[in-house]
PDB file of C-alpha atoms in Angstrom:
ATOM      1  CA  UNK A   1     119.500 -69.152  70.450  1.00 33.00           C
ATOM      2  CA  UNK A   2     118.338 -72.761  71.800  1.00 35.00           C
ATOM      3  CA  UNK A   3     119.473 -75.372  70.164  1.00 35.00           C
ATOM      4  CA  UNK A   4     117.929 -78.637  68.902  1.00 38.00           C
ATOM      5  CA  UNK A   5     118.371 -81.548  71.260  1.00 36.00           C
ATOM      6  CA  UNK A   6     117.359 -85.085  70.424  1.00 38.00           C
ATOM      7  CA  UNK A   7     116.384 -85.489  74.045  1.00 36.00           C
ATOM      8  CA  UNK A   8     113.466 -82.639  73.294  1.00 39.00           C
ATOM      9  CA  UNK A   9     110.178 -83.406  71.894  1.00 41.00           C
ATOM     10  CA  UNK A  10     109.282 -81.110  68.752  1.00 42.00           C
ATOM     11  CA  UNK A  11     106.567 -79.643  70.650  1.00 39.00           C
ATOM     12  CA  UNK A  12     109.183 -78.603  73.444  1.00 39.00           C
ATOM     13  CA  UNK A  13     111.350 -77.405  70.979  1.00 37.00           C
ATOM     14  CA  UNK A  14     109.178 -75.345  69.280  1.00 40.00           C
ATOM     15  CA  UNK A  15     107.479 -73.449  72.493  1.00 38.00           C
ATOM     16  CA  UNK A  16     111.151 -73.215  72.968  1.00 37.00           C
ATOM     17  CA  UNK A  17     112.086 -71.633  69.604  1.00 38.00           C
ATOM     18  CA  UNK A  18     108.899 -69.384  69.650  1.00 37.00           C
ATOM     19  CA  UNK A  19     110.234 -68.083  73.311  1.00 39.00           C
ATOM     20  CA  UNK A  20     113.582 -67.262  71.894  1.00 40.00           C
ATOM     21  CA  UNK A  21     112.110 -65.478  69.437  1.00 38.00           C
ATOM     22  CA  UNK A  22     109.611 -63.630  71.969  1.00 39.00           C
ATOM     23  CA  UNK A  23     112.459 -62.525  74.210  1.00 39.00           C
ATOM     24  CA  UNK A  24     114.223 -61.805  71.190  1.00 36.00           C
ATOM     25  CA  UNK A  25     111.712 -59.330  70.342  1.00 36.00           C
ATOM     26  CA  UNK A  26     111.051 -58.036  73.830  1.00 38.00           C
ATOM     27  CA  UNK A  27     114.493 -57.302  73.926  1.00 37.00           C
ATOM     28  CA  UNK A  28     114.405 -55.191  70.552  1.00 32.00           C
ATOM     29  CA  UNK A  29     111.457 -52.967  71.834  1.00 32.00           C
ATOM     30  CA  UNK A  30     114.188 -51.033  73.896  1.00 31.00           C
ATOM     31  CA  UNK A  31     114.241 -53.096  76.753  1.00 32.00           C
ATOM     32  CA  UNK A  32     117.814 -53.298  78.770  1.00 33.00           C
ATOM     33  CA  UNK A  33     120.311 -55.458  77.504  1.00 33.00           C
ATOM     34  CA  UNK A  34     123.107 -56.564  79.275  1.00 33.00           C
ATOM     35  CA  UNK A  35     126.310 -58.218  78.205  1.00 31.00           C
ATOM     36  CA  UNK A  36     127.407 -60.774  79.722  1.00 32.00           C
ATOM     37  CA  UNK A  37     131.094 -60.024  79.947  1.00 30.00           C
ATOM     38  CA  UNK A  38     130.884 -56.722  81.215  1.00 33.00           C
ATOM     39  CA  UNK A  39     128.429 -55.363  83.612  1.00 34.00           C
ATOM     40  CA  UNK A  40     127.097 -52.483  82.431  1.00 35.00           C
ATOM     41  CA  UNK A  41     123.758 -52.031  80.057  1.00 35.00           C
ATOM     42  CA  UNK A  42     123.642 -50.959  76.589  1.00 36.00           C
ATOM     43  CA  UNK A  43     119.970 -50.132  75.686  1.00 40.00           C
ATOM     44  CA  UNK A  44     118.855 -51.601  72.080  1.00 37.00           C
ATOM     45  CA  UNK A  45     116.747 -49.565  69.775  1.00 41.00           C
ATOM     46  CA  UNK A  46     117.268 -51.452  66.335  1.00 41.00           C
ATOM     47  CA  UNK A  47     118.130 -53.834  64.776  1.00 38.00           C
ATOM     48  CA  UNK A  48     122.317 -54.384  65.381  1.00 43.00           C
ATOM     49  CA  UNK A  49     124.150 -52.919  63.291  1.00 47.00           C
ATOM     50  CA  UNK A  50     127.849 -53.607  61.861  1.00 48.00           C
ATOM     51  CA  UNK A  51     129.549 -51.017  63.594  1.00 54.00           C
ATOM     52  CA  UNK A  52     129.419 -51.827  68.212  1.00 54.00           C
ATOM     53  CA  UNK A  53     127.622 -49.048  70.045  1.00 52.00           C
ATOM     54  CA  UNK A  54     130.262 -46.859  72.297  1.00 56.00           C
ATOM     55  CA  UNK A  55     130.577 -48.405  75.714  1.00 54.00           C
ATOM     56  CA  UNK A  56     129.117 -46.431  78.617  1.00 54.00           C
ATOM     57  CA  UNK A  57     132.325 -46.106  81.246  1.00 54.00           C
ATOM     58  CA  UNK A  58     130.747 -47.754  84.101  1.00 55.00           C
ATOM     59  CA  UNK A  59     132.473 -48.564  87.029  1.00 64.00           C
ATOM     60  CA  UNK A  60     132.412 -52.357  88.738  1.00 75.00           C
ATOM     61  CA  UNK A  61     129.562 -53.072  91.262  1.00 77.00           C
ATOM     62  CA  UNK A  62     129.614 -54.378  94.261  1.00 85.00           C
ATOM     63  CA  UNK A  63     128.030 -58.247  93.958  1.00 92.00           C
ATOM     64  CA  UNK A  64     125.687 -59.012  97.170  1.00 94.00           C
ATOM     65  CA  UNK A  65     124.461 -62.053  96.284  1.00 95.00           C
ATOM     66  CA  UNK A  66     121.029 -61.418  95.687  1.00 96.00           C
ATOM     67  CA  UNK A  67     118.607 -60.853  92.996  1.00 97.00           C
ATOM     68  CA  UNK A  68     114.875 -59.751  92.703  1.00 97.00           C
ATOM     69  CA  UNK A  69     112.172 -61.402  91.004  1.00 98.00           C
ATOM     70  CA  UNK A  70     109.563 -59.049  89.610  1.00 97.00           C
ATOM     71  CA  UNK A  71     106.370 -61.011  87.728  1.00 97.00           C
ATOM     72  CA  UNK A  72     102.396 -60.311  87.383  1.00 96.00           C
ATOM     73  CA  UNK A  73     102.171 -56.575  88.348  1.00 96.00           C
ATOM     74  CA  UNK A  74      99.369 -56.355  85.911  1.00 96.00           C
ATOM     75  CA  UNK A  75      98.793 -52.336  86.279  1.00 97.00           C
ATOM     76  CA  UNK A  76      95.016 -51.188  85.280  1.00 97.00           C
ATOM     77  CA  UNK A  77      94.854 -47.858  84.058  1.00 96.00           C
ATOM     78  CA  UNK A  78      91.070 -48.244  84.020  1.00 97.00           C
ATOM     79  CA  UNK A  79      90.909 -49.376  88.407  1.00 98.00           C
ATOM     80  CA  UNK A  80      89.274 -46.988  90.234  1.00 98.00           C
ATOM     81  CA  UNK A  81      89.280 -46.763  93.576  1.00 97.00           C
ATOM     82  CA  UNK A  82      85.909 -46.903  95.286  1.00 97.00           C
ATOM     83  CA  UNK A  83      84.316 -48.852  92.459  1.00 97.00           C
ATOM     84  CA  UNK A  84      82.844 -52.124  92.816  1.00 97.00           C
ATOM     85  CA  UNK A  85      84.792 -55.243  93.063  1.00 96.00           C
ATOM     86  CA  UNK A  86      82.420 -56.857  90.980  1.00 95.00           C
ATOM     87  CA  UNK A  87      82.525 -54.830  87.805  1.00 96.00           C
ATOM     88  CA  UNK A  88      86.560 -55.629  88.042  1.00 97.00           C
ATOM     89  CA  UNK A  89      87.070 -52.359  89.962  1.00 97.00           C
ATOM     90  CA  UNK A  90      86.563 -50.348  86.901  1.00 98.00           C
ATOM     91  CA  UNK A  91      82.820 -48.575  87.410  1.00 96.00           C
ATOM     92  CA  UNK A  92      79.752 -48.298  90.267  1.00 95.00           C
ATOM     93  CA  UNK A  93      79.665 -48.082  93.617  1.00 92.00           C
ATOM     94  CA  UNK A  94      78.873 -50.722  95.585  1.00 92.00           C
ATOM     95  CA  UNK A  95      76.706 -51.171  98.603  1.00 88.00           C
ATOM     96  CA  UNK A  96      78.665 -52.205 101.138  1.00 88.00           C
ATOM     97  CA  UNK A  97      82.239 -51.206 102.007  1.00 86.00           C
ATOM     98  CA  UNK A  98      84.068 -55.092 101.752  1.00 86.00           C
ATOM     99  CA  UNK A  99      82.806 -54.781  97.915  1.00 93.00           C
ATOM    100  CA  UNK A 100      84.822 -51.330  97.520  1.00 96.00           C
ATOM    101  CA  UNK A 101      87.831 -50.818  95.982  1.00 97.00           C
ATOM    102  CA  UNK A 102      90.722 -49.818  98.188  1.00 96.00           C
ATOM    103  CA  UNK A 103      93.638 -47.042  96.676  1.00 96.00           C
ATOM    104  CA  UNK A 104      96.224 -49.756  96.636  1.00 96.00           C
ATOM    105  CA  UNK A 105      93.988 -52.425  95.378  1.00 96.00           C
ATOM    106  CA  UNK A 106      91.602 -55.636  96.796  1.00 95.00           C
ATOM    107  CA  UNK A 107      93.495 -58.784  97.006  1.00 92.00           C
ATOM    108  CA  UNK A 108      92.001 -61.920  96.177  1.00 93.00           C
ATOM    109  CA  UNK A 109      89.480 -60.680  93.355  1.00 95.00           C
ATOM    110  CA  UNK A 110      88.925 -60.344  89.895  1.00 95.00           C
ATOM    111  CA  UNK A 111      90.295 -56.881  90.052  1.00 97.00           C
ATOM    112  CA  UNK A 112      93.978 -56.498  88.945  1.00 97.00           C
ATOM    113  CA  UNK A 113      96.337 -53.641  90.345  1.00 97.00           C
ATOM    114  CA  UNK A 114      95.637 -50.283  90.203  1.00 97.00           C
ATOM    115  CA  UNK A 115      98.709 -48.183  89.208  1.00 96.00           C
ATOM    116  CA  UNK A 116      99.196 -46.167  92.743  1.00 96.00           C
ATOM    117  CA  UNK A 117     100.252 -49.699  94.090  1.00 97.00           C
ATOM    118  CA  UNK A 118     102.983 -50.409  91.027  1.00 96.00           C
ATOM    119  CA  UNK A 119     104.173 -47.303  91.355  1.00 96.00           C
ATOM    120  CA  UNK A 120     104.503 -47.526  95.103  1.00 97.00           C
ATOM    121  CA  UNK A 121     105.954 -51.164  94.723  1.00 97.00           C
ATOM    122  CA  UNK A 122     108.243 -49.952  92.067  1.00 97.00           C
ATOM    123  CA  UNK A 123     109.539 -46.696  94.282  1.00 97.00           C
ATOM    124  CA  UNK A 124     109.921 -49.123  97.058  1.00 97.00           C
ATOM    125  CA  UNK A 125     111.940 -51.546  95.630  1.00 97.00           C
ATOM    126  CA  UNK A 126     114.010 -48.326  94.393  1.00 97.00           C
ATOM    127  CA  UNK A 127     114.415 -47.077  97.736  1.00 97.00           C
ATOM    128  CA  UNK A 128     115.238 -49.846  99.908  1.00 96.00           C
ATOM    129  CA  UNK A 129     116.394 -52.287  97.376  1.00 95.00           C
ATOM    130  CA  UNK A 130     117.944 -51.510  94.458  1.00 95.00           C
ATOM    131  CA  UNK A 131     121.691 -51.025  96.272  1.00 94.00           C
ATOM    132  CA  UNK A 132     121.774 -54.504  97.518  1.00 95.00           C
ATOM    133  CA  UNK A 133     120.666 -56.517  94.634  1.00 96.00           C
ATOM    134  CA  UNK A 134     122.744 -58.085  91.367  1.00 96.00           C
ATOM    135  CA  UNK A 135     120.496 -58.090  88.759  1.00 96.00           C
ATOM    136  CA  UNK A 136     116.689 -58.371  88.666  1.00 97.00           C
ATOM    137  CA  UNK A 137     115.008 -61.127  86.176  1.00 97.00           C
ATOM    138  CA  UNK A 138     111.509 -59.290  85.138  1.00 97.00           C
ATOM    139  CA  UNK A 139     108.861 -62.267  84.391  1.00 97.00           C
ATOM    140  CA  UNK A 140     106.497 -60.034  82.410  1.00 95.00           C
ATOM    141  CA  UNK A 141     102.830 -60.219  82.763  1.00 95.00           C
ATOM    142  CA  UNK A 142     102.806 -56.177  83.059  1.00 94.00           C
ATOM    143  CA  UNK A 143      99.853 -55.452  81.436  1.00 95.00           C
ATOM    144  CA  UNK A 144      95.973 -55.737  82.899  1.00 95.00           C
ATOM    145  CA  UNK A 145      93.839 -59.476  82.350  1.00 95.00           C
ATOM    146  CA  UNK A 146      91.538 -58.920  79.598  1.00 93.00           C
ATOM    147  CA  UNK A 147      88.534 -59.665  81.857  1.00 93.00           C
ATOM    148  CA  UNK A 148      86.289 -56.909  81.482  1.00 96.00           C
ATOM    149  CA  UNK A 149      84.128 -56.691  77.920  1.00 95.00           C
ATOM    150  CA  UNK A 150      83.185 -53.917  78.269  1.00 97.00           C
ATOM    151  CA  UNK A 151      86.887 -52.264  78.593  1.00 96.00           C
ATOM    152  CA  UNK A 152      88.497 -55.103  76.006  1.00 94.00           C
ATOM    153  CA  UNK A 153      92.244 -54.781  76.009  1.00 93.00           C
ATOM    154  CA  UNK A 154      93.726 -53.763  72.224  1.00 95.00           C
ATOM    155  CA  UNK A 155      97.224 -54.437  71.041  1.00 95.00           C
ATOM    156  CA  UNK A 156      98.356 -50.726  70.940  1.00 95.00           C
ATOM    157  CA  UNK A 157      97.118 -50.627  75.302  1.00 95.00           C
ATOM    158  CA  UNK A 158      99.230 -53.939  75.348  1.00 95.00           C
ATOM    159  CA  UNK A 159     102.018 -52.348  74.056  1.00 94.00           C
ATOM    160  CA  UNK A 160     102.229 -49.124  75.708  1.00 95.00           C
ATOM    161  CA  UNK A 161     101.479 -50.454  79.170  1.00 95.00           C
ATOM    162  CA  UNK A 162     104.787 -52.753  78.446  1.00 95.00           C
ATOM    163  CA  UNK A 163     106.316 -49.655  77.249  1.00 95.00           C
ATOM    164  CA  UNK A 164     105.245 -47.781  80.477  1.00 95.00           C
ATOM    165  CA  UNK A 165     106.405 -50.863  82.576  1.00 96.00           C
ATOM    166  CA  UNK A 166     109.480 -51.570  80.748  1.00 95.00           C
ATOM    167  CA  UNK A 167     110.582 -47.541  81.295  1.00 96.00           C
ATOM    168  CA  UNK A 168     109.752 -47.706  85.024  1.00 96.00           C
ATOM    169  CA  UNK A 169     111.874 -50.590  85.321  1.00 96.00           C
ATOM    170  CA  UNK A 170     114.765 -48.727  83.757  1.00 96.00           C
ATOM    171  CA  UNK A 171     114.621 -45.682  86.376  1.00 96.00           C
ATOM    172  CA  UNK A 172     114.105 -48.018  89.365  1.00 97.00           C
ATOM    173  CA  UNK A 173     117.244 -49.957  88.378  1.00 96.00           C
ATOM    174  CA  UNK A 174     119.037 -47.402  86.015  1.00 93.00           C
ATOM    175  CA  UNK A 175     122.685 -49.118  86.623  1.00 91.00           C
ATOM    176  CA  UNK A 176     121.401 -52.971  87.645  1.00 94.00           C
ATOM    177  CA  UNK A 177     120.709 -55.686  84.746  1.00 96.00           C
ATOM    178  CA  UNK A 178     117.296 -56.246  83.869  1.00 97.00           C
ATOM    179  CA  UNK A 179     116.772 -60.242  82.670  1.00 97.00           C
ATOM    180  CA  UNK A 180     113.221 -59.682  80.655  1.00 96.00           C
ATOM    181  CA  UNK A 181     110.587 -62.256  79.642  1.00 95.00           C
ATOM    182  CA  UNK A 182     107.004 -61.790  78.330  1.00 94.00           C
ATOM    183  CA  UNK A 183     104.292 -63.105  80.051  1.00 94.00           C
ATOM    184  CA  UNK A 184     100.804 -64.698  78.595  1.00 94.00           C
ATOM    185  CA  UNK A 185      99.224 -61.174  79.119  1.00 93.00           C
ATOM    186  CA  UNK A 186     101.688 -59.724  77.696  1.00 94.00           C
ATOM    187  CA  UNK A 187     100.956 -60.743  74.225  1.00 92.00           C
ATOM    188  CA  UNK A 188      97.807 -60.297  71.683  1.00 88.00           C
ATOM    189  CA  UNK A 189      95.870 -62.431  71.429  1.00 86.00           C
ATOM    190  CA  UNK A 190      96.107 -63.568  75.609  1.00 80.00           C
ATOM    191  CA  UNK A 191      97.850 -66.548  76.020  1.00 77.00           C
ATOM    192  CA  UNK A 192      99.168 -66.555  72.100  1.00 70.00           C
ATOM    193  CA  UNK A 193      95.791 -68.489  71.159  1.00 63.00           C
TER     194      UNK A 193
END
């Protein structure tokens, strides 16, 4: 938990306080969470209890010295390839091929990624990295931009695209620490507003 600091405006300490209390409940929604003095994972799926969970016997790691950062993968189950870049990837064809969408996505546009390319990221990452990293710290934003109205984004698709996210993240790096935090998309309403 953060603590108050005189040297910390109350708006400061506030966001702070309401981003404990995000992570807090990011971590409760059986997301990895790893002790600090031991390094192994013990997954959370209520509240804790009085009694400890049993330990998993997990034998030391090797530390490399590296980490990976994983933020904004922002997987549309709605993208489909083909579509038009202009209707956010989602519907029509267009008329010319530089307005199509590609299988693994179109960078630099409105459209956000279509779940072939997380799952490719995520399986490459598995296979080439995942034995020579630490930890990974997992800066959210894992679920689509709501910028389509006429495919608006609801809580429960919010949730269960985290869900989806947060289990892939598990298999890709079933015996590494996953830091978690939630990103602006990651919440309902967008941006907490």
């Amino acid at each position: 938990m953060l603590m108050p600091s005189p040297f910390r405006s109350r708006t400061a300490h506030r966001y702070l306080h309401t981003l404990d209390a995000l992570l807090l409940s990011f971590l409760l929604v059986d997301i990895t969470f790893t002790q600090a003095s031991a390094i192994h994972t013990v997954p959370i799926t209520n509240l804790p209890s009085t009694s400890s969970p049993p330990t998993p016997d997990v034998r030391p790691r090797k530390l490399h010295g590296r980490f990976l950062h994983i933020t904004d993968i922002h997987p549309d189950e709605y993208y489909k390839p083909g579509s038009a870049v202009s209707q956010f990837c989602h519907r029509n064809k267009p008329k010319s091929d530089p307005d199509r969408a590609g299988k693994y996505g179109v960078g630099f546009s409105e459209c956000d990624s279509p779940l072939a390319l997380a799952n490719l990221t995520l399986e490459y990452l598995r296979d080439e990295w995942a034995d020579n990293i630490d930890f990974v710290i997992w800066t959210g934003d894992s679920a689509r931009h709501d910028n389509d109205n006429q495919l608006p984004r609801t809580p429960a698709a919010i949730y269960q695209m985290n869900r989806l996210i947060a289990n892939q993240m598990r298999e890709t790096f079933p015996n590494i620490p996953i830091v978690p935090s939630i990103g602006n998309n990651d919440i309902w309403p967008h941006n907490g507003a």
